[in-house]
Tab-separated table of C-alpha atoms in Angstrom:
chain	number	residue	atom	x	y	z
A	119	UNK	CA	124.074	-53.924	-40.256
A	120	UNK	CA	125.241	-57.287	-38.971
A	121	UNK	CA	123.509	-60.152	-40.795
A	122	UNK	CA	121.578	-62.645	-38.714
A	123	UNK	CA	123.481	-65.843	-38.056
A	124	UNK	CA	122.627	-68.685	-40.409
A	125	UNK	CA	120.308	-71.321	-39.013
A	126	UNK	CA	121.464	-74.914	-38.964
A	127	UNK	CA	118.572	-76.731	-40.621
A	128	UNK	CA	120.147	-80.177	-40.513
A	129	UNK	CA	117.738	-82.883	-39.343
A	130	UNK	CA	119.182	-84.331	-36.162
A	131	UNK	CA	116.280	-86.494	-35.075
A	132	UNK	CA	112.882	-87.829	-36.124
A	133	UNK	CA	110.205	-89.085	-33.742
A	134	UNK	CA	107.356	-91.290	-34.899
A	135	UNK	CA	104.428	-91.688	-32.528
A	136	UNK	CA	101.600	-93.998	-33.585
A	137	UNK	CA	98.372	-93.280	-31.716
A	138	UNK	CA	94.788	-94.450	-31.488
A	139	UNK	CA	92.096	-91.765	-31.436
A	140	UNK	CA	88.400	-92.122	-30.692
A	141	UNK	CA	86.109	-92.398	-33.706
A	142	UNK	CA	82.278	-92.403	-33.650
A	143	UNK	CA	80.250	-95.218	-35.294
A	144	UNK	CA	79.968	-93.541	-38.700
A	145	UNK	CA	78.564	-95.721	-41.474
A	146	UNK	CA	79.759	-96.082	-45.060
A	147	UNK	CA	79.362	-98.570	-47.852
A	148	UNK	CA	82.175	-100.754	-46.459
A	149	UNK	CA	80.838	-100.938	-42.900
A	150	UNK	CA	81.321	-98.713	-39.874
A	151	UNK	CA	84.192	-96.829	-38.260
A	152	UNK	CA	85.917	-98.653	-35.422
A	153	UNK	CA	85.883	-97.200	-31.893
A	154	UNK	CA	89.498	-96.125	-32.418
A	155	UNK	CA	91.417	-95.259	-35.564
A	156	UNK	CA	95.220	-95.202	-36.017
A	157	UNK	CA	97.136	-92.029	-36.857
A	158	UNK	CA	100.853	-91.335	-37.014
A	159	UNK	CA	102.438	-88.166	-35.633
A	160	UNK	CA	105.800	-87.249	-37.168
A	161	UNK	CA	108.252	-84.854	-35.502
A	162	UNK	CA	111.355	-83.590	-37.300
A	163	UNK	CA	113.995	-81.826	-35.167
A	164	UNK	CA	116.809	-79.636	-36.488
A	165	UNK	CA	120.283	-78.922	-35.139
A	166	UNK	CA	119.005	-75.557	-33.866
A	167	UNK	CA	116.395	-77.288	-31.720
A	168	UNK	CA	113.410	-76.436	-33.896
A	169	UNK	CA	110.793	-79.176	-34.195
A	170	UNK	CA	108.231	-79.503	-36.980
A	171	UNK	CA	105.179	-81.754	-36.870
A	172	UNK	CA	103.212	-83.731	-39.453
A	173	UNK	CA	100.398	-86.284	-39.425
A	174	UNK	CA	99.234	-89.158	-41.610
A	175	UNK	CA	97.597	-92.592	-41.529
A	176	UNK	CA	98.877	-94.827	-38.737
A	177	UNK	CA	98.064	-98.305	-40.047
A	178	UNK	CA	100.829	-100.919	-39.918
A	179	UNK	CA	101.689	-100.628	-43.608
A	180	UNK	CA	102.391	-96.916	-43.198
A	181	UNK	CA	104.524	-97.473	-40.098
A	182	UNK	CA	106.585	-100.111	-41.903
A	183	UNK	CA	107.577	-97.509	-44.462
A	184	UNK	CA	107.825	-94.513	-42.128
A	185	UNK	CA	110.378	-96.108	-39.788
A	186	UNK	CA	113.192	-96.711	-42.313
A	187	UNK	CA	112.283	-93.417	-43.983
A	188	UNK	CA	112.812	-91.589	-40.671
A	189	UNK	CA	116.228	-93.177	-40.230
A	190	UNK	CA	117.372	-92.024	-43.666
A	191	UNK	CA	116.109	-88.476	-43.100
A	192	UNK	CA	118.570	-87.772	-40.287
A	193	UNK	CA	121.513	-85.688	-41.486
A	194	UNK	CA	119.624	-84.110	-44.371
A	195	UNK	CA	118.374	-80.515	-44.655
A	196	UNK	CA	114.722	-79.715	-43.910
A	197	UNK	CA	114.821	-77.511	-47.021
A	198	UNK	CA	115.460	-80.552	-49.260
A	199	UNK	CA	111.811	-81.426	-49.700
A	200	UNK	CA	112.245	-82.532	-53.294
A	201	UNK	CA	114.650	-85.106	-51.931
A	202	UNK	CA	111.911	-86.650	-49.813
A	203	UNK	CA	110.498	-88.373	-52.884
A	204	UNK	CA	113.890	-89.781	-53.878
A	205	UNK	CA	114.375	-90.926	-50.311
A	206	UNK	CA	111.050	-92.742	-50.337
A	207	UNK	CA	112.071	-94.609	-53.473
A	208	UNK	CA	115.187	-95.842	-51.698
A	209	UNK	CA	113.229	-97.365	-48.837
A	210	UNK	CA	112.241	-100.984	-49.346
A	211	UNK	CA	108.569	-101.722	-48.757
A	212	UNK	CA	106.607	-104.917	-49.116
A	213	UNK	CA	104.535	-105.171	-52.252
A	214	UNK	CA	101.102	-103.681	-51.701
A	215	UNK	CA	97.770	-104.941	-52.952
A	216	UNK	CA	97.176	-103.592	-56.458
A	217	UNK	CA	93.926	-105.251	-57.484
A	218	UNK	CA	90.694	-103.405	-58.246
A	219	UNK	CA	89.310	-103.628	-54.710
A	220	UNK	CA	88.331	-100.521	-52.810
A	221	UNK	CA	90.691	-99.623	-49.978
A	222	UNK	CA	88.543	-100.111	-46.886
A	223	UNK	CA	90.751	-97.814	-44.849
A	224	UNK	CA	90.364	-94.783	-47.056
A	225	UNK	CA	87.625	-95.539	-49.583
A	226	UNK	CA	89.780	-93.815	-52.182
A	227	UNK	CA	90.134	-96.273	-55.015
A	228	UNK	CA	92.805	-98.762	-55.966
A	229	UNK	CA	95.722	-98.797	-53.554
A	230	UNK	CA	99.284	-99.094	-54.807
A	231	UNK	CA	102.739	-99.043	-53.265
A	232	UNK	CA	103.267	-95.595	-54.823
A	233	UNK	CA	100.196	-94.139	-53.100
A	234	UNK	CA	101.424	-95.597	-49.832
A	235	UNK	CA	104.791	-93.890	-50.264
A	236	UNK	CA	103.148	-90.547	-51.019
A	237	UNK	CA	100.959	-90.790	-47.917
A	238	UNK	CA	104.070	-91.239	-45.791
A	239	UNK	CA	106.068	-88.557	-47.608
A	240	UNK	CA	103.245	-86.075	-47.001
A	241	UNK	CA	103.670	-86.215	-43.217
A	242	UNK	CA	107.423	-85.676	-43.437
A	243	UNK	CA	107.001	-82.821	-45.915
A	244	UNK	CA	104.501	-81.057	-43.627
A	245	UNK	CA	106.839	-81.553	-40.651
A	246	UNK	CA	109.752	-80.094	-42.637
A	247	UNK	CA	107.661	-77.113	-43.745
A	248	UNK	CA	106.565	-76.548	-40.143
A	249	UNK	CA	110.180	-76.673	-38.919
A	250	UNK	CA	111.390	-74.391	-41.714
A	251	UNK	CA	108.624	-71.895	-41.037
A	252	UNK	CA	109.460	-71.815	-37.349
A	253	UNK	CA	113.168	-71.363	-38.086
A	254	UNK	CA	112.504	-68.478	-40.478
A	255	UNK	CA	109.633	-66.929	-38.533
A	256	UNK	CA	107.234	-67.482	-41.430
A	257	UNK	CA	103.873	-69.247	-41.669
A	258	UNK	CA	103.677	-72.307	-43.923
A	259	UNK	CA	101.412	-70.479	-46.358
A	260	UNK	CA	104.217	-67.962	-46.937
A	261	UNK	CA	106.571	-70.814	-47.826
A	262	UNK	CA	103.993	-71.930	-50.397
A	263	UNK	CA	103.821	-68.545	-52.075
A	264	UNK	CA	101.483	-66.611	-49.792
A	265	UNK	CA	97.828	-66.758	-48.901
A	266	UNK	CA	95.094	-65.432	-51.154
A	267	UNK	CA	92.414	-65.686	-48.453
A	268	UNK	CA	92.394	-65.131	-44.687
A	269	UNK	CA	89.988	-67.971	-43.887
A	270	UNK	CA	89.181	-71.293	-45.541
A	271	UNK	CA	85.607	-72.525	-45.857
A	272	UNK	CA	84.714	-76.074	-44.851
A	273	UNK	CA	81.590	-78.147	-45.390
A	274	UNK	CA	79.643	-80.070	-42.745
A	275	UNK	CA	80.395	-83.758	-43.276
A	276	UNK	CA	77.197	-85.673	-42.545
A	277	UNK	CA	77.116	-89.418	-41.889
A	278	UNK	CA	74.559	-92.066	-41.257
A	279	UNK	CA	75.440	-92.989	-37.708
A	280	UNK	CA	74.580	-95.360	-34.899
A	281	UNK	CA	73.901	-93.887	-31.472
A	282	UNK	CA	76.879	-95.813	-30.086
A	283	UNK	CA	79.333	-98.548	-30.914
A	284	UNK	CA	78.119	-102.135	-30.325
A	285	UNK	CA	77.851	-103.301	-26.717
A	286	UNK	CA	81.124	-104.530	-25.322
A	287	UNK	CA	83.257	-102.330	-27.558
A	288	UNK	CA	85.445	-99.633	-25.963
A	289	UNK	CA	84.342	-96.188	-27.025
A	290	UNK	CA	84.324	-92.540	-26.054
A	291	UNK	CA	80.912	-91.004	-25.517
A	292	UNK	CA	79.548	-88.495	-28.017
A	293	UNK	CA	76.410	-86.371	-28.007
A	294	UNK	CA	75.552	-86.606	-31.699
A	295	UNK	CA	73.051	-89.428	-31.368
A	296	UNK	CA	71.837	-91.695	-34.147
A	297	UNK	CA	71.113	-90.610	-37.713
A	298	UNK	CA	69.537	-93.381	-39.767
A	299	UNK	CA	66.784	-91.641	-41.718
A	300	UNK	CA	66.135	-88.264	-43.392
A	301	UNK	CA	64.933	-86.691	-40.146
A	302	UNK	CA	68.096	-87.833	-38.351
A	303	UNK	CA	70.333	-86.448	-41.086
A	304	UNK	CA	68.555	-83.093	-40.992
A	305	UNK	CA	68.901	-82.954	-37.214
A	306	UNK	CA	72.607	-83.744	-37.530
A	307	UNK	CA	72.983	-80.969	-40.099
A	308	UNK	CA	71.262	-78.503	-37.777
A	309	UNK	CA	73.711	-79.396	-35.015
A	310	UNK	CA	76.661	-78.845	-37.362
A	311	UNK	CA	75.282	-75.471	-38.412
A	312	UNK	CA	74.575	-74.366	-34.842
A	313	UNK	CA	77.944	-75.491	-33.447
A	314	UNK	CA	80.230	-74.527	-36.312
A	315	UNK	CA	78.292	-72.282	-38.677
A	316	UNK	CA	78.614	-74.511	-41.741
A	317	UNK	CA	76.605	-73.362	-44.744
A	318	UNK	CA	77.165	-76.355	-47.045
A	319	UNK	CA	76.532	-80.033	-46.366
A	320	UNK	CA	77.954	-83.298	-47.670
A	321	UNK	CA	76.256	-86.633	-46.986
A	322	UNK	CA	78.288	-89.847	-46.974
A	323	UNK	CA	76.068	-92.240	-48.894
A	324	UNK	CA	76.347	-95.778	-50.192
A	325	UNK	CA	74.869	-97.046	-46.936
A	326	UNK	CA	71.189	-97.447	-47.781
A	327	UNK	CA	69.322	-97.944	-51.063
A	328	UNK	CA	69.576	-94.874	-53.319
A	329	UNK	CA	65.939	-93.847	-52.917
A	330	UNK	CA	66.440	-93.596	-49.158
A	331	UNK	CA	69.499	-91.403	-49.545
A	332	UNK	CA	67.785	-89.326	-52.213
A	333	UNK	CA	65.019	-88.644	-49.688
A	334	UNK	CA	67.636	-87.487	-47.165
A	335	UNK	CA	69.144	-85.022	-49.644
A	336	UNK	CA	65.662	-83.735	-50.486
A	337	UNK	CA	64.993	-83.269	-46.767
A	338	UNK	CA	68.239	-81.288	-46.443
A	339	UNK	CA	67.261	-79.108	-49.401
A	340	UNK	CA	63.900	-78.351	-47.778
A	341	UNK	CA	65.464	-77.612	-44.383
A	342	UNK	CA	68.353	-75.506	-45.735
A	343	UNK	CA	67.143	-73.839	-48.947
A	344	UNK	CA	69.922	-72.412	-51.062
A	345	UNK	CA	72.708	-74.227	-49.175
A	346	UNK	CA	75.153	-76.204	-51.357
A	347	UNK	CA	74.576	-79.967	-51.001
A	348	UNK	CA	76.744	-82.943	-51.976
A	349	UNK	CA	76.233	-86.698	-51.932
A	350	UNK	CA	79.057	-89.261	-51.886
A	351	UNK	CA	78.115	-92.958	-52.245
A	352	UNK	CA	81.774	-94.029	-52.650
A	353	UNK	CA	81.270	-95.808	-55.941
A	354	UNK	CA	78.451	-98.014	-54.637
A	355	UNK	CA	76.141	-97.405	-57.611
A	356	UNK	CA	75.965	-98.657	-61.168
A	357	UNK	CA	76.103	-96.150	-63.995
A	358	UNK	CA	72.345	-96.511	-64.500
A	359	UNK	CA	71.604	-95.844	-60.837
A	360	UNK	CA	74.007	-92.897	-60.888
A	361	UNK	CA	72.260	-91.365	-63.894
A	362	UNK	CA	68.853	-91.874	-62.292
A	363	UNK	CA	69.847	-90.247	-58.987
A	364	UNK	CA	71.586	-87.384	-60.779
A	365	UNK	CA	68.360	-86.734	-62.659
A	366	UNK	CA	66.319	-86.778	-59.470
A	367	UNK	CA	68.653	-84.493	-57.517
A	368	UNK	CA	70.106	-82.336	-60.269
A	369	UNK	CA	68.266	-79.243	-59.088
A	370	UNK	CA	69.723	-79.323	-55.557
A	371	UNK	CA	73.212	-80.885	-55.802
A	372	UNK	CA	76.362	-78.785	-55.975
A	373	UNK	CA	78.040	-81.972	-57.182
A	374	UNK	CA	77.727	-85.756	-56.987
A	375	UNK	CA	80.898	-87.398	-55.696
A	376	UNK	CA	82.104	-90.763	-57.010
A	377	UNK	CA	78.670	-92.246	-57.638
A	378	UNK	CA	80.240	-95.132	-59.573
A	379	UNK	CA	83.695	-96.669	-59.796
A	380	UNK	CA	86.279	-95.986	-62.472
A	381	UNK	CA	86.960	-93.252	-64.982
A	382	UNK	CA	85.056	-94.856	-67.901
A	383	UNK	CA	81.905	-95.288	-65.798
A	384	UNK	CA	82.197	-91.741	-64.428
A	385	UNK	CA	82.622	-90.436	-67.970
A	386	UNK	CA	79.430	-92.190	-69.040
A	387	UNK	CA	77.495	-90.674	-66.146
A	388	UNK	CA	78.929	-87.251	-66.969
A	389	UNK	CA	77.836	-87.578	-70.610
A	390	UNK	CA	74.296	-88.475	-69.616
A	391	UNK	CA	73.656	-85.912	-66.902
A	392	UNK	CA	74.300	-82.251	-66.263
A	393	UNK	CA	75.223	-82.719	-62.608
A	394	UNK	CA	78.926	-81.975	-61.927
A	395	UNK	CA	80.851	-85.045	-60.788
A	396	UNK	CA	83.577	-84.858	-58.153
A	397	UNK	CA	86.153	-87.503	-57.294
A	398	UNK	CA	88.745	-88.578	-54.797
A	399	UNK	CA	88.731	-92.145	-56.094
A	400	UNK	CA	89.348	-92.221	-59.852
A	401	UNK	CA	91.824	-89.309	-59.823
A	402	UNK	CA	94.265	-89.803	-56.965
A	403	UNK	CA	97.581	-89.586	-58.854
A	404	UNK	CA	98.953	-87.362	-61.589
A	405	UNK	CA	99.032	-90.343	-63.960
A	406	UNK	CA	95.249	-90.665	-63.697
A	407	UNK	CA	94.571	-87.066	-64.755
A	408	UNK	CA	94.874	-87.266	-68.573
A	409	UNK	CA	92.178	-89.899	-69.106
A	410	UNK	CA	89.775	-88.327	-66.621
A	411	UNK	CA	90.112	-84.828	-68.056
A	412	UNK	CA	90.120	-85.915	-71.693
A	413	UNK	CA	86.903	-87.915	-71.257
A	414	UNK	CA	85.177	-85.285	-69.116
A	415	UNK	CA	84.748	-87.842	-66.333
A	416	UNK	CA	85.152	-85.329	-63.498
A	417	UNK	CA	84.378	-81.663	-63.025
A	418	UNK	CA	85.823	-81.314	-59.508
A	419	UNK	CA	88.952	-83.037	-58.164
A	420	UNK	CA	89.010	-83.460	-54.389
A	421	UNK	CA	92.654	-83.243	-53.438
A	422	UNK	CA	94.086	-84.715	-50.260
A	423	UNK	CA	97.616	-83.723	-49.328
A	424	UNK	CA	98.110	-87.040	-47.537
A	425	UNK	CA	97.969	-89.221	-50.612
A	426	UNK	CA	99.003	-86.660	-53.216
A	427	UNK	CA	102.360	-86.389	-51.473
A	428	UNK	CA	102.108	-83.164	-49.526
A	429	UNK	CA	101.244	-79.497	-49.763
A	430	UNK	CA	103.455	-78.602	-52.704
A	431	UNK	CA	101.987	-81.408	-54.821
A	432	UNK	CA	98.531	-80.180	-53.832
A	433	UNK	CA	99.363	-76.783	-55.328
A	434	UNK	CA	100.696	-78.506	-58.437
A	435	UNK	CA	97.430	-80.432	-58.768
A	436	UNK	CA	95.392	-77.248	-58.338
A	437	UNK	CA	97.384	-75.538	-61.104
A	438	UNK	CA	96.732	-78.431	-63.496
A	439	UNK	CA	93.024	-78.324	-62.681
A	440	UNK	CA	92.920	-74.595	-63.334
A	441	UNK	CA	94.645	-75.075	-66.686
A	442	UNK	CA	91.992	-77.551	-67.820
A	443	UNK	CA	89.021	-75.726	-66.319
A	444	UNK	CA	88.358	-78.423	-63.712
A	445	UNK	CA	87.290	-77.415	-60.217
A	446	UNK	CA	89.303	-78.318	-57.142
A	447	UNK	CA	88.509	-78.770	-53.471
A	448	UNK	CA	89.685	-81.046	-50.657
A	449	UNK	CA	88.823	-84.562	-49.534
A	450	UNK	CA	89.016	-85.590	-45.896
A	451	UNK	CA	89.469	-88.799	-43.968
A	452	UNK	CA	89.569	-89.151	-40.185
A	453	UNK	CA	92.249	-86.680	-39.074
A	454	UNK	CA	93.414	-84.461	-36.225
A	455	UNK	CA	94.369	-80.810	-35.913
A	456	UNK	CA	97.824	-81.064	-37.471
A	457	UNK	CA	96.298	-82.242	-40.736
A	458	UNK	CA	93.543	-79.616	-40.557
A	459	UNK	CA	96.168	-76.911	-40.073
A	460	UNK	CA	98.124	-78.215	-43.055
A	461	UNK	CA	94.966	-78.354	-45.193
A	462	UNK	CA	94.102	-74.801	-44.213
A	463	UNK	CA	97.550	-73.423	-45.061
A	464	UNK	CA	97.657	-74.943	-48.529
A	465	UNK	CA	93.991	-74.149	-49.240
A	466	UNK	CA	94.720	-70.525	-48.389
A	467	UNK	CA	97.221	-70.397	-51.275
A	468	UNK	CA	95.036	-71.939	-54.017
A	469	UNK	CA	93.335	-69.204	-56.082
A	470	UNK	CA	90.903	-71.566	-57.831
A	471	UNK	CA	89.428	-73.112	-54.678
A	472	UNK	CA	85.745	-72.430	-55.333
A	473	UNK	CA	84.159	-75.202	-53.243
A	474	UNK	CA	84.166	-75.604	-49.463
A	475	UNK	CA	86.615	-78.269	-48.282
A	476	UNK	CA	85.656	-81.467	-46.483
A	477	UNK	CA	86.755	-82.109	-42.898
A	478	UNK	CA	86.156	-84.937	-40.428
A	479	UNK	CA	87.623	-82.806	-37.638
A	480	UNK	CA	84.328	-81.954	-35.896
A	481	UNK	CA	83.752	-85.703	-35.448
A	482	UNK	CA	87.050	-86.159	-33.607
A	483	UNK	CA	86.640	-85.611	-29.866
A	484	UNK	CA	90.367	-86.073	-29.233
A	485	UNK	CA	93.417	-84.224	-30.485
A	486	UNK	CA	97.153	-83.923	-29.834
A	487	UNK	CA	97.232	-80.116	-29.823
A	488	UNK	CA	97.231	-77.764	-26.877
A	489	UNK	CA	94.372	-75.878	-28.518
A	490	UNK	CA	91.832	-77.203	-31.012
A	491	UNK	CA	91.383	-75.370	-34.278
A	492	UNK	CA	88.072	-73.527	-34.375
A	493	UNK	CA	85.411	-73.199	-37.062
A	494	UNK	CA	83.750	-69.787	-37.190
A	495	UNK	CA	80.887	-69.389	-39.656
A	496	UNK	CA	82.071	-72.639	-41.214
A	497	UNK	CA	85.596	-71.321	-41.746
A	498	UNK	CA	89.032	-71.803	-40.213
A	499	UNK	CA	91.153	-68.676	-39.907
A	500	UNK	CA	94.536	-69.005	-41.601
A	501	UNK	CA	97.283	-68.715	-39.002
A	502	UNK	CA	100.081	-66.196	-39.556
A	503	UNK	CA	102.185	-67.661	-36.738
A	504	UNK	CA	105.477	-69.323	-37.725
A	505	UNK	CA	105.088	-72.794	-39.223
A	506	UNK	CA	101.679	-74.401	-38.994
A	507	UNK	CA	100.823	-72.308	-35.939
A	508	UNK	CA	99.985	-75.317	-33.758
A	509	UNK	CA	101.581	-76.775	-30.614
A	510	UNK	CA	101.733	-80.415	-29.577
A	511	UNK	CA	100.199	-81.393	-26.236
A	512	UNK	CA	102.847	-83.904	-25.242
A	513	UNK	CA	100.914	-85.373	-22.353
A	514	UNK	CA	97.920	-86.016	-24.560
A	515	UNK	CA	100.207	-87.465	-27.227
A	516	UNK	CA	101.644	-89.867	-24.638
A	517	UNK	CA	98.163	-90.919	-23.539
A	518	UNK	CA	97.008	-91.698	-27.068
A	519	UNK	CA	100.278	-93.520	-27.775
A	520	UNK	CA	99.782	-95.539	-24.610
A	521	UNK	CA	96.383	-96.599	-25.939
A	522	UNK	CA	98.144	-97.776	-29.099
A	523	UNK	CA	100.733	-99.682	-27.061
A	524	UNK	CA	98.028	-101.345	-24.952
A	525	UNK	CA	96.002	-102.393	-27.988
A	526	UNK	CA	96.204	-106.085	-28.894
A	527	UNK	CA	96.231	-105.284	-32.585
A	528	UNK	CA	92.462	-104.959	-32.978
A	529	UNK	CA	92.586	-101.292	-33.920
A	530	UNK	CA	96.101	-100.787	-35.266
A	531	UNK	CA	94.759	-101.229	-38.787
A	532	UNK	CA	91.519	-99.572	-39.754
A	533	UNK	CA	88.966	-102.099	-40.985
A	534	UNK	CA	85.396	-100.857	-41.353
A	535	UNK	CA	84.152	-104.286	-42.438
A	536	UNK	CA	85.596	-105.975	-39.330
A	537	UNK	CA	83.961	-103.317	-37.163
A	538	UNK	CA	80.612	-104.015	-38.827
A	539	UNK	CA	80.943	-107.753	-38.151
A	540	UNK	CA	80.897	-107.038	-34.427
A	541	UNK	CA	77.276	-105.952	-34.837
A	542	UNK	CA	76.432	-108.176	-37.816
A	543	UNK	CA	78.548	-111.369	-37.653
A	544	UNK	CA	77.661	-112.375	-41.210
A	545	UNK	CA	78.640	-109.040	-42.741
A	546	UNK	CA	80.630	-109.288	-45.949
A	547	UNK	CA	81.980	-106.188	-47.679
A	548	UNK	CA	79.397	-105.582	-50.422
A	549	UNK	CA	80.444	-106.063	-54.003
A	550	UNK	CA	80.209	-102.959	-56.162
A	551	UNK	CA	78.112	-101.753	-57.748
A	552	UNK	CA	75.908	-102.404	-54.755
A	553	UNK	CA	72.815	-100.873	-56.359
């Protein structure tokens, strides 16, 4: 039998396409989402003409690193994914803010130059895995060791929300309406359940005083008895407030996510309450794991392949969590279908994934794919097609890139506080703890 000819997996070109995608006026403790949010689409092409795609944050600081990174990637093998991290270290990048402030773009804790590098590497790694899968005729999950489930469960991601962006702001229309009280949150949850079949619900908190958000969770529990519920105030509470709310909602919460900032404060809350604590803020790097696990500060780590450095690092994180008896699930920020496909592939390979994953995808009315990924009964079916199993809609990609080109810089960097000042000119990002 004649062996198949070897594929030439040399990277011959990399395309970076920054885009602006519509985002609804979703509220959080920092402010409100802007009408448009930046994303970066990465395409890696091999000598055989195979192209893989990836996606990550599109803010200026990510682009400044991605561009020289893309230049250095040409001529390398798509199989050399370990080398992506060495390559990132070779690329010069301006010093990033490393104080204790919350990153307003991601609400994921202290931002460092290393986290920035990993967020960029993740998009290139996904693109390389997609290209390799297409070249070999294998789905990405097979390259990660094989799937252990045929569909991945996701949770409805509920937000306090305005009916529309402030007057005079460009915006795409949506039919979700406002949600500013318990009744509005319950109505939003019903819409998520009817449209997508979600059976668990997460509320983004830290927007209103804790008693108001506690009432919303209680209303959800009454409307959807037995459904797993989560509350995420993004570190807006003191330890005392966190303990109080945990006591009031302990009978209905699956877990409480980042009620307060920092591992020591989370550990204190954990010691004083029986409610499991989840995080995507105090454990966002491998270096942060020992303290958090040793002090019992978190019971569920919410991974995010974007800032953990890709899909293979996500599996590594899941294995560490399993070793120490800590739960694992997935965090989500505003993202499109490429990222959802990547999340689904890696989630399909994690045996100890016992909590539904987060996803902003239902909030995004725009995408760069020829076909949107679908939620059925709250789940996304794991594709067995080569690579990620998605196809770029190049015309739509050009349109969203054109929006980025036409922008005067207002939306090229996500800033929830600046967006809030359009409606409330005196708005200042609240100090934490806020309550």
